[in-house]
XYZ file of C-alpha atoms in Angstrom:
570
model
C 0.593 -14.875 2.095
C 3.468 -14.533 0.015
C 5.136 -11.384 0.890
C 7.812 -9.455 -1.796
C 9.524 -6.344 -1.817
C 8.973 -4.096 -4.292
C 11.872 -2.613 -6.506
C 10.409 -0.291 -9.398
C 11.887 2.880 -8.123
C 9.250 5.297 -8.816
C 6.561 3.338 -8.731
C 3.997 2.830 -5.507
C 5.434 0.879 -2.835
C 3.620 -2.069 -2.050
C 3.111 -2.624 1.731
C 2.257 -6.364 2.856
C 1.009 -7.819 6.437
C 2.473 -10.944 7.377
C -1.065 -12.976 7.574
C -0.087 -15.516 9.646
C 0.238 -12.779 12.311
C -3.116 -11.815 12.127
C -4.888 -15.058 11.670
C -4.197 -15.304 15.287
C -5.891 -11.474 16.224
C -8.688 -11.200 18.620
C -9.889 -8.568 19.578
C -10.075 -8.685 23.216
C -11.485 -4.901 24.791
C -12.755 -1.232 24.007
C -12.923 1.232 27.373
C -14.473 3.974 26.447
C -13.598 7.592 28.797
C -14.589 10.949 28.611
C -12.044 13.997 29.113
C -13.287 17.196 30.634
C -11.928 20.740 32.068
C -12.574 19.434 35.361
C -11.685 15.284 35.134
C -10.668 11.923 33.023
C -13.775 9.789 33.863
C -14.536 5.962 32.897
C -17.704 5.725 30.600
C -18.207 2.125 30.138
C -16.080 -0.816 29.571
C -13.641 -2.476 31.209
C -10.457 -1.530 32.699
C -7.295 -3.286 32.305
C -5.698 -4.401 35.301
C -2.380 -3.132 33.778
C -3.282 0.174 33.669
C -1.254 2.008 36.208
C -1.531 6.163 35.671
C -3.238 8.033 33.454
C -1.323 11.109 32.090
C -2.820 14.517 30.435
C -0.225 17.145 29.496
C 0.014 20.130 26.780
C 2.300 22.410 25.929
C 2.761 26.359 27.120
C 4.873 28.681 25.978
C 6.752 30.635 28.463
C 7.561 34.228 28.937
C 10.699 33.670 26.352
C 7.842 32.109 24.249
C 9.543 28.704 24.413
C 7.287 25.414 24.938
C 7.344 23.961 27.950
C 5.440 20.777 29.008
C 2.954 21.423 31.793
C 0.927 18.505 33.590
C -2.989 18.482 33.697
C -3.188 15.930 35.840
C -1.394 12.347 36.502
C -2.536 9.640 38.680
C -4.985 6.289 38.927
C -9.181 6.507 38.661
C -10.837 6.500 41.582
C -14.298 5.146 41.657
C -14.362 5.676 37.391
C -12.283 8.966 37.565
C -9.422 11.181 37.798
C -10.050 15.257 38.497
C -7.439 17.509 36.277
C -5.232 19.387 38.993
C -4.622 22.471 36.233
C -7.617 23.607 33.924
C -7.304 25.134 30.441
C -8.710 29.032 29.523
C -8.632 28.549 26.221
C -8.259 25.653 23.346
C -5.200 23.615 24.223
C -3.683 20.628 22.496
C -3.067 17.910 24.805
C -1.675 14.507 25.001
C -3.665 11.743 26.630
C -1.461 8.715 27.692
C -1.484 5.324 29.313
C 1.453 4.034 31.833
C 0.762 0.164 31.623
C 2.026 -2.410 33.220
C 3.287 -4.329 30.117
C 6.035 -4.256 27.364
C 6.063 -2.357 24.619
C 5.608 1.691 24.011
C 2.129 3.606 26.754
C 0.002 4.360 24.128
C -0.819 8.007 23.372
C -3.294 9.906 21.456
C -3.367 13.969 20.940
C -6.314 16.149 20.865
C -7.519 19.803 21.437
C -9.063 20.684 24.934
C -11.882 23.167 25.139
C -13.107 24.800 28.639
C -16.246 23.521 28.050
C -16.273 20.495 25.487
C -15.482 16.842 26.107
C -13.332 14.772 24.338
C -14.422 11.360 24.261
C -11.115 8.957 23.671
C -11.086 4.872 23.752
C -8.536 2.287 24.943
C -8.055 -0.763 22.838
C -6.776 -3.973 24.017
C -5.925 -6.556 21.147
C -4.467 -9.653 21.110
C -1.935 -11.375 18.764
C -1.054 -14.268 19.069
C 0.453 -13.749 22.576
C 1.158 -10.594 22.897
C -0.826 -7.186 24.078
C -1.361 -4.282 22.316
C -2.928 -0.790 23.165
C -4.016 1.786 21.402
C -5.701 5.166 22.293
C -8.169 7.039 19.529
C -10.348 9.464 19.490
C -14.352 8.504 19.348
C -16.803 10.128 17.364
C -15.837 14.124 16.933
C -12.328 15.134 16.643
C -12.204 18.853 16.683
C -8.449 20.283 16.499
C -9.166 23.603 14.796
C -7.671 26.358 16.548
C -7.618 29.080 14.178
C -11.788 29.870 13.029
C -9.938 31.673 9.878
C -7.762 28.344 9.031
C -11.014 26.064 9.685
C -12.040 23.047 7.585
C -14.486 20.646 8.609
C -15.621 16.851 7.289
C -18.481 14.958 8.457
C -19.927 11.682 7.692
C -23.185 9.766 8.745
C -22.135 6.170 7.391
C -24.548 4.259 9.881
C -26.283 2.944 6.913
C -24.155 0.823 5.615
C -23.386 -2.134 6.867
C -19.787 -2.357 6.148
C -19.205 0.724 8.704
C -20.998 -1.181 11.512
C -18.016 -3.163 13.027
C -17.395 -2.339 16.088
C -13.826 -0.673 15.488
C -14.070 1.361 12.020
C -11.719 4.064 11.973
C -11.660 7.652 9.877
C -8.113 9.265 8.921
C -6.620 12.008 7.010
C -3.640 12.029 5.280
C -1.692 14.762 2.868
C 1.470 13.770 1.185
C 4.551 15.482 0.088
C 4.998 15.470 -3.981
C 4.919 12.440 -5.549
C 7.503 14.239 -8.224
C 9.900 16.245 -5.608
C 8.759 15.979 -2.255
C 7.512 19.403 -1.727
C 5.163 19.752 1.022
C 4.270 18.505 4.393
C 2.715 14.839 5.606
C -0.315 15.996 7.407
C -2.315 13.539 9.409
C -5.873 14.135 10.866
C -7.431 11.097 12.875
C -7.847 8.346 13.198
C -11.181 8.835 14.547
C -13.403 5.684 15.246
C -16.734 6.171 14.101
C -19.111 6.354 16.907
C -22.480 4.406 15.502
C -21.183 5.117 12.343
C -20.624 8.743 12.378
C -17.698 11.328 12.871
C -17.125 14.613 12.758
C -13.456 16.110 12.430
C -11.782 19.775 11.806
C -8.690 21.343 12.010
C -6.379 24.189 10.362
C -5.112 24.334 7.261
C -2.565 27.126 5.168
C -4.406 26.224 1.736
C -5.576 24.210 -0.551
C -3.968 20.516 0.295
C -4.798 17.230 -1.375
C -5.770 14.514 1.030
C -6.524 10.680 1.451
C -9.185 9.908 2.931
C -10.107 6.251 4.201
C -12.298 5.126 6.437
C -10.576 0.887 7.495
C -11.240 -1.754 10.172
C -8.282 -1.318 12.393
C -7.742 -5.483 13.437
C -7.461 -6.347 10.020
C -6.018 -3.316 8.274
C -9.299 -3.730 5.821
C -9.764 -0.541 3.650
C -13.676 -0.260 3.556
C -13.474 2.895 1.345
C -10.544 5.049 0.055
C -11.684 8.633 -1.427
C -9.743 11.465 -2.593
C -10.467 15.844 -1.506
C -8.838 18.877 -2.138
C -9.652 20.107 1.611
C -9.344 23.916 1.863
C -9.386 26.676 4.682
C -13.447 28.039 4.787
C -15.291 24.971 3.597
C -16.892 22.533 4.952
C -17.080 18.485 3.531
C -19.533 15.719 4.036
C -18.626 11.822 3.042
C -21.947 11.484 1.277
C -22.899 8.086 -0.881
C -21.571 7.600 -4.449
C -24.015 5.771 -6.886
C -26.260 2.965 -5.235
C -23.914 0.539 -4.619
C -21.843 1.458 -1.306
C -19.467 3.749 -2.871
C -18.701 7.395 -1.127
C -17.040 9.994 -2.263
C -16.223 13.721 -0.645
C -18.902 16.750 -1.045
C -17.816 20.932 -0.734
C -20.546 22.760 0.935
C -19.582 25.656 -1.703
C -17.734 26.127 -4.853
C -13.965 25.707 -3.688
C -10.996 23.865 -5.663
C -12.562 20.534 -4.542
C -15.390 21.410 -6.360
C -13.914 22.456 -9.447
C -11.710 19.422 -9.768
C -13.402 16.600 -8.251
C -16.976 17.225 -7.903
C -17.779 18.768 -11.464
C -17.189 14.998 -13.045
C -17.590 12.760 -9.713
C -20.627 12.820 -9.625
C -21.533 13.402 -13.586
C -24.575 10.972 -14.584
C -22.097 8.990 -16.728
C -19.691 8.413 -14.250
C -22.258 7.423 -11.157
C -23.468 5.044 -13.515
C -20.047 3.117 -14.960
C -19.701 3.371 -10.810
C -22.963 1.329 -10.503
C -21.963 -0.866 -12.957
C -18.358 -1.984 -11.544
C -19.826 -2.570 -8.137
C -23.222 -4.715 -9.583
C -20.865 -6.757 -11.423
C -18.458 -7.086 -8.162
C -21.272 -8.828 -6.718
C -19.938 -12.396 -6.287
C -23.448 -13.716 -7.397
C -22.680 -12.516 -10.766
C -19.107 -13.588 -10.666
C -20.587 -16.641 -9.779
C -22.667 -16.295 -12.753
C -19.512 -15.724 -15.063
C -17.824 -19.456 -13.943
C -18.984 -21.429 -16.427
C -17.256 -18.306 -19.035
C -14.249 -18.418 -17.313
C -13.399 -22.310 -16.854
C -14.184 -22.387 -20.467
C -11.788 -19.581 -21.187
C -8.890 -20.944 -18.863
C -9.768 -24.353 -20.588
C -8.965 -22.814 -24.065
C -5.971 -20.612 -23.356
C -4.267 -23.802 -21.509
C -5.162 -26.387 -24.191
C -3.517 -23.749 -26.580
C -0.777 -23.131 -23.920
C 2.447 -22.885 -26.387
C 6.112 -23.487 -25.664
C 8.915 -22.497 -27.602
C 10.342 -25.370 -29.348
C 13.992 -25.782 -27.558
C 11.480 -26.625 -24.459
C 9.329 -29.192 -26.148
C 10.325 -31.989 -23.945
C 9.091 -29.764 -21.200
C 6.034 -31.357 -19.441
C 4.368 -28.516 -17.625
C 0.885 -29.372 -15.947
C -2.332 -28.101 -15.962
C -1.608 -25.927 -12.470
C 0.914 -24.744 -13.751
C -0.165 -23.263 -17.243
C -3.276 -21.867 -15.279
C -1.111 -19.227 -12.953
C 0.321 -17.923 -16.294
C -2.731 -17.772 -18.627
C -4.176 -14.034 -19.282
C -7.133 -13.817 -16.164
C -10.881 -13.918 -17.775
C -12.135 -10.427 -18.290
C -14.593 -10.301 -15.280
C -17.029 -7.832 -16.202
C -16.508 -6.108 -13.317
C -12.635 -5.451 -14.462
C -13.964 -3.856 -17.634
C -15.778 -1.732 -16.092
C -13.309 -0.490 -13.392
C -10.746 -0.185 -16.403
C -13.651 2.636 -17.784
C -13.976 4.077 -14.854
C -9.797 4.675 -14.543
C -10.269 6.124 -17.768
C -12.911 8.558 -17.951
C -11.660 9.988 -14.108
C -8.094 10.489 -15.854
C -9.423 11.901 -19.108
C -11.291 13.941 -16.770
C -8.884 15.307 -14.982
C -6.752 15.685 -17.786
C -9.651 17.860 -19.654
C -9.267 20.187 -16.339
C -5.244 20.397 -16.400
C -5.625 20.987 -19.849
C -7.149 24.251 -18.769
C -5.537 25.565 -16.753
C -1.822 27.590 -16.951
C -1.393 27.621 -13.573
C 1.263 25.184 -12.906
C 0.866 25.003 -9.130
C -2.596 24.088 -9.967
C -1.069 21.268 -12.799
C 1.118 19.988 -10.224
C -2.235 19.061 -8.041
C -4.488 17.546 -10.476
C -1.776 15.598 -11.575
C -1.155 14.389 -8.098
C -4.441 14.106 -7.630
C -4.827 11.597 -10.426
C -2.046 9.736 -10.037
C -2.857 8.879 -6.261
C -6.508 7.535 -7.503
C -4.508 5.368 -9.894
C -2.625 3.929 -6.886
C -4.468 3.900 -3.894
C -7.769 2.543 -5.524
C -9.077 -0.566 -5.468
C -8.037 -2.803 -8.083
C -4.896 -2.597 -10.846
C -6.661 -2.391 -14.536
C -5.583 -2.509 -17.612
C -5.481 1.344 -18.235
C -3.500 2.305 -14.851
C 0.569 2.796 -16.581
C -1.584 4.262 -20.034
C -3.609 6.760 -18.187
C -0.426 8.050 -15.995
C 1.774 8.581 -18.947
C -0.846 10.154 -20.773
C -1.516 12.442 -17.504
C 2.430 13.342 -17.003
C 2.594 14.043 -20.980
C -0.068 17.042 -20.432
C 1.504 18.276 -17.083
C 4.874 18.587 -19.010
C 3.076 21.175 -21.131
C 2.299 23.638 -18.154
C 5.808 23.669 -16.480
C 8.835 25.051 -17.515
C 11.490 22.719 -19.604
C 13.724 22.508 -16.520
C 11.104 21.053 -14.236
C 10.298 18.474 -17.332
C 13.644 17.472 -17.922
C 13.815 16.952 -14.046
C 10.823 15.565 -12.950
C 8.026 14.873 -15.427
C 10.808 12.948 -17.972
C 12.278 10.502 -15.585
C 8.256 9.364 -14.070
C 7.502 9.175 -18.117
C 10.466 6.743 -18.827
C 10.081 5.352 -15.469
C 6.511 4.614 -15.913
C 6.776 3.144 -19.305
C 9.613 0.774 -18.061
C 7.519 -0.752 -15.563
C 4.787 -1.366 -17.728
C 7.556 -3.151 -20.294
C 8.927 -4.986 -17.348
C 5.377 -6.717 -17.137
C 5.363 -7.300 -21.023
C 8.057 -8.730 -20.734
C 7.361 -11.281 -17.353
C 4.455 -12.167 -19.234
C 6.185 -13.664 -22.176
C 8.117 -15.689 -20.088
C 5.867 -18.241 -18.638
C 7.072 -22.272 -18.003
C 7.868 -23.462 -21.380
C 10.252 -20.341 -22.415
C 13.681 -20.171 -22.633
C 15.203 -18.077 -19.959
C 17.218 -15.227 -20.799
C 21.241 -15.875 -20.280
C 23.841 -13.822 -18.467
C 27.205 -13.433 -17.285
C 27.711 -12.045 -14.169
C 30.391 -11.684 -11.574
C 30.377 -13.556 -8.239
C 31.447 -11.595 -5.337
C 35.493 -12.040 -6.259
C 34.931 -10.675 -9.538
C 35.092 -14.007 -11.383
C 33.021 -14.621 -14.169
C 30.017 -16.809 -14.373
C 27.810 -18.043 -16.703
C 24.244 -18.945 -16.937
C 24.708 -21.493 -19.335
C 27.862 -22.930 -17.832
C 25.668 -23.500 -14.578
C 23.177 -25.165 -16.887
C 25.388 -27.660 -18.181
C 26.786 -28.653 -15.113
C 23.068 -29.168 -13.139
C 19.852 -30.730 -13.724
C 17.792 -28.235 -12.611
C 19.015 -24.361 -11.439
C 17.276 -21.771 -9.509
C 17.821 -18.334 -10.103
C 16.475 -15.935 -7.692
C 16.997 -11.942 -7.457
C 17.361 -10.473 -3.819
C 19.133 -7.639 -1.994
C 20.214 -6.610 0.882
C 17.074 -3.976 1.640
C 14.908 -7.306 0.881
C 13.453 -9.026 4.262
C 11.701 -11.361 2.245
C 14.757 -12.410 0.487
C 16.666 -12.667 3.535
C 13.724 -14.291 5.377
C 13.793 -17.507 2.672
C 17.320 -18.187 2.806
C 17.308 -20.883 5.647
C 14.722 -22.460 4.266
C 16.799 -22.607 0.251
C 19.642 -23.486 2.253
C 18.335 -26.715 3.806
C 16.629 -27.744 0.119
C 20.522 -27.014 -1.320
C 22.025 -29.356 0.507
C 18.672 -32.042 0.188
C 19.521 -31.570 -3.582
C 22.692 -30.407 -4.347
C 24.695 -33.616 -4.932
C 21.174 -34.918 -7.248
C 22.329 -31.738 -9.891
C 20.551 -29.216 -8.001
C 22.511 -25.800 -7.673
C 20.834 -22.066 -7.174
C 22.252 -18.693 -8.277
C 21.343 -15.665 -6.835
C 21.576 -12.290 -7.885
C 21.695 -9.241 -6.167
C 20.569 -6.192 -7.480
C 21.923 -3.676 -4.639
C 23.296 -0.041 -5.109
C 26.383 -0.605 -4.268
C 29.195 -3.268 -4.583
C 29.675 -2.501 -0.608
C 26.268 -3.274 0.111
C 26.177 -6.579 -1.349
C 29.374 -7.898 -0.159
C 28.190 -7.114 3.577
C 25.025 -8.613 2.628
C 26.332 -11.433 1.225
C 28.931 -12.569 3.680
C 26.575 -11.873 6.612
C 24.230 -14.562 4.700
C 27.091 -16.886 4.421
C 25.267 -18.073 1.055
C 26.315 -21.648 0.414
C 25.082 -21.386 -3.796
C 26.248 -19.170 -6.591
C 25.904 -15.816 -5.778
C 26.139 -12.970 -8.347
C 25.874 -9.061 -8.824
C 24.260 -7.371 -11.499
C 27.137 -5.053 -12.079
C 29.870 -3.965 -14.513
C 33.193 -2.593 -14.247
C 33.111 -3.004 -10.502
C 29.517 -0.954 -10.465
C 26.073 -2.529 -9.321
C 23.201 -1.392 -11.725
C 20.806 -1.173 -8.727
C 17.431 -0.150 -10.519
C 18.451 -0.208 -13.813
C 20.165 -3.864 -13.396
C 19.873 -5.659 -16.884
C 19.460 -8.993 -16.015
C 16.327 -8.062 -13.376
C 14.798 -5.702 -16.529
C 15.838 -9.058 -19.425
C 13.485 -11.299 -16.694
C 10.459 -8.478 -16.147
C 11.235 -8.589 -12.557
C 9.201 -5.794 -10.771
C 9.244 -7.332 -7.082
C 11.763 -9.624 -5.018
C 12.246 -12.355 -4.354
C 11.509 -13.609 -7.696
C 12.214 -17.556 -8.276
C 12.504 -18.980 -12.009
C 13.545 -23.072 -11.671
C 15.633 -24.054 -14.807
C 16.103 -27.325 -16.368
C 19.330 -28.149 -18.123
C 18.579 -26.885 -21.963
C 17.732 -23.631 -20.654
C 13.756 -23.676 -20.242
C 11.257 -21.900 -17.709
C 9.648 -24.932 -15.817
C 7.892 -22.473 -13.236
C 8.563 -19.502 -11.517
C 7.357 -17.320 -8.553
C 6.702 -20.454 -6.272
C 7.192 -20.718 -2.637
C 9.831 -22.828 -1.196
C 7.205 -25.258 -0.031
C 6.686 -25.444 -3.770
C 9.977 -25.596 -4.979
C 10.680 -28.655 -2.434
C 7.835 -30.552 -3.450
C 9.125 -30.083 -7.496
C 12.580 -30.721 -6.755
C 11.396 -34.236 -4.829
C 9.348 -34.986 -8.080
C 12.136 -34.254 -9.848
C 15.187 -35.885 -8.354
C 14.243 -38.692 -5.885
């Protein structure tokens, strides 16, 4: 998997596994144990040999009401358990750890103790590649409440579909602070596993919060389902089924803010059926159905595949015209993009509403974060946000506009130009020019380069970028394969600071050209010109240049870029 850092300042941040990692997971054990008031006991499974103690401690306040740590009980099973040398009187939050015999962090797991409940808690052993790793969770029912006045609860009977019957399918929680200024508190509840496909979990809240919801396969980090609730002190929520197709959303037991702004549309006829229709035509059997449409499309856009006409001589193939023709409008992508639309225009009928602007500030948090975290990018995602943030800025006050609600607007917009403009760039354009200054302050040109190589990479980076970092030894052995054929590569950094890319840049000991987007002695970070003049939204980004100036490909691997260089030169 090709892995890139994102750089579009207010815009989601894009979090990617390193697959070759976890082509090599197995899943290796699940213990399951039971905690009572009176002992840690083995339920079934199998014990690791490196697990030395078992630990269970909470936290007391003393006399000067300060918290002090107090042990339940420490030591090894015997014969499948461990009695608790201290009971609890009341609900108590605990920590239940692991000492093991291996490297790496004892894993830990918190939950609330009850005189007379059990907790039941799992330990999982994976393997990857060769190394261990151990986790503790919480099976089945998760109860944390402490406060009956504070109380939510959410429940969810999922046996029924088959996607929640892996053996390891996990439930969390998750409020965020302000996606405008970082107001409020990250709250996490879970993750519970689901225990034959159910769970049950409460806990306390102040008010009103907005939380994630998702309910993933922990081995492979797969999302199953992602939903969205307004969880509030007083109510109880069920995970209840969505349509007909495997979709779930979150239920209120009673009118409550979740209700009001999720609910009364969620689960309007109209919308449970454009829901029904996105996830028949996700069926690969009717993509299937759609291949003979799309090779003919594909087919049509690359046989009228156009170049400009200073890159004429440019030969490009038919792989390569394919990665930069517009995708074939899967039915299943129009419908998603209606679905995106009518939620927002939903949501914006409700903010519309109201003159609360505490209340503003949700729903448009709450519809931003189901642009984001759903399950597919459509066509409507950048439209629908600005639209959204352009009705918010009428309930708030013109200082909290010009602050907040402006910047996202212009912010938002400029992403959705920078991938205007990377799409009229393809192989077969002419690549925009610059001059930039290397890390002495000397000039350099683009087009200078050009005339003095056969063929130039450019490639934007930074110093926050592992990616970028990660590829160098690899562009470092093709330099000096092609350098003295008329290969040469420029790279440009697009740090914050002039600091930061000198470090950067001398630690890398780069062997190439090696610019900063900056003027005056100031890098342009963000804003950089030359990233926004190329449409770059993520880094690394690789365009290879021929001589007069044109795009012959871009965003390839290095793998790639050896194999065209070999065509090229040898």
């Amino acid at each position: 998997m090709k892995r890139a850092c994102v750089v579009v300042g207010l815009v989601a941040t894009t979090f990617v596994l390193n697959s070759c990692l976890w082509q090599n997971y197995v899943e290796e054990t699940v213990t399951h144990f039971s905690l009572s008031n009176e002992s840690v006991r083995l339920v079934e499974g199998i014990v690791p040999d490196k697990l030395l103690t078992i630990v269970i401690r909470s936290e007391v306040a003393d006399e000067n009401n300060e918290d002090s740590t107090v042990t339940l009980t420490e030591g090894e099973l015997d014969d499948g358990r461990l009695a608790l040398s201290r009971q609890v009187t009341e609900p108590t939050k605990v920590v239940i750890s692991m000492k093991l015999g291996s490297e790496g962090d004892d894993p830990e797991v918190t939950a609330v103790l009850r005189p007379n409940a059990a907790i039941n808690f799992v330990l999982i052993h994976d393997v990857v590649g060769s190394k261990d790793y151990y986790k503790l969770r919480i099976k089945g029912i998760d109860l944390r409440s402490m406060d009956p006045k504070s109380r939510f609860s959410i429940t969810g009977d999922l046996s029924q579909e088959k996607a929640f019957n892996a053996k390891l399918v996990y439930v969390s929680l998750h409020a965020k602070p302000s996606l405008l200024d970082g107001t409020g508190e990250t709250i996490y509840f879970g993750s519970v596993v689901l225990d034959e496909g159910e769970f049950f979990l409460d806990g306390d809240l102040e008010g009103p919060t907005l939380f994630t919801v998702k309910i993933y396969e922990i081995g492979w980090f797969r999302e199953v389902e992602i939903m969205h609730a307004i969880l509030e002190p007083g109510v109880d929520y069920s995970v209840v089924p969505l349509g007909a197709h495997g979709k779930y959303a979150v239920r209120a037991d009673r009118d409550s803010l979740h209700a009001q702004l999720i609910t009364s549309w969620q689960f309007d006829p109209k919308f449970v059926e454009l829901v029904n229709e996105w996830r028949t035509t996700q069926n690969n059997a009717i993509r299937n159905a759609e291949r003979a449409a799309r090779i003919k499309h594909e087919k049509e856009l690359i046989s009228n595949f156009k170049v400009a006409d200073q890159c004429d001589h440019v030969n490009l193939t038919y792989d390569v015209k394919s990665e930069f023709v517009e995708p074939y409008p899967y039915a299943f992508k129009t419908y998603m993009d209606q679905v995106v639309q009518m939620r927002a225009e939903s949501l914006r009928k409700i903010l519309r509403d109201t003159q609360d602007p505490k209340l503003a500030r949700m729903i448009f948090e709450l519809s931003w974060r189901m642009i984001e975290e759903d399950e597919t990018i459509t066509e409507r995602d950048e439209v629908e946000k600005v639209a959204t943030l352009r009705e918010l800025g009428q309930r708030m006050n013109q200082d909290f506009v010009d602050q907040y609600v402006t910047p996202y607007i212009e912010s938002t917009q400029q992403t959705r130009n920078l991938d205007l403009t990377y799409k009229s760039l393809p192989p077969g354009q002419v690549a925009p020019t610059f001059t930039l200054p290397d890390i002495h302050g000397e000039q350099v040109s683009l087009l200078d380069v050009l005339r003095e190589n056969k063929f130039v990479l450019v490639d934007f980076w930074a110093s926050w970028c592992g990616p970028c970092i990660a590829s160098f030894p690899a562009l470092k052995e093709l330099y000096a394969a092609y350098k003295e054929k008329g290969f040469e590569i420029v790279t440009i950094s697009i740090d914050d600071t002039i600091e930061e890319w000198a470090d950067a840049s001398d630690e890398q000991d780069l062997p190439w050209i090696d610019l900063g987007d900056s003027d005056d002695g100031e890098m342009k970070g963000f804003f950089a010109p030359t990233r926004t003049a190329y449409g770059i939204r993520a880094i690394p980004s690789e365009h290879l240049i021929d001589s007069q100036g044109c795009i012959l490909h871009k965003q390839f691997s290095t793998k790639e870029l050896d194999k065209m260089l070999s065509s090229l030169l040898d």
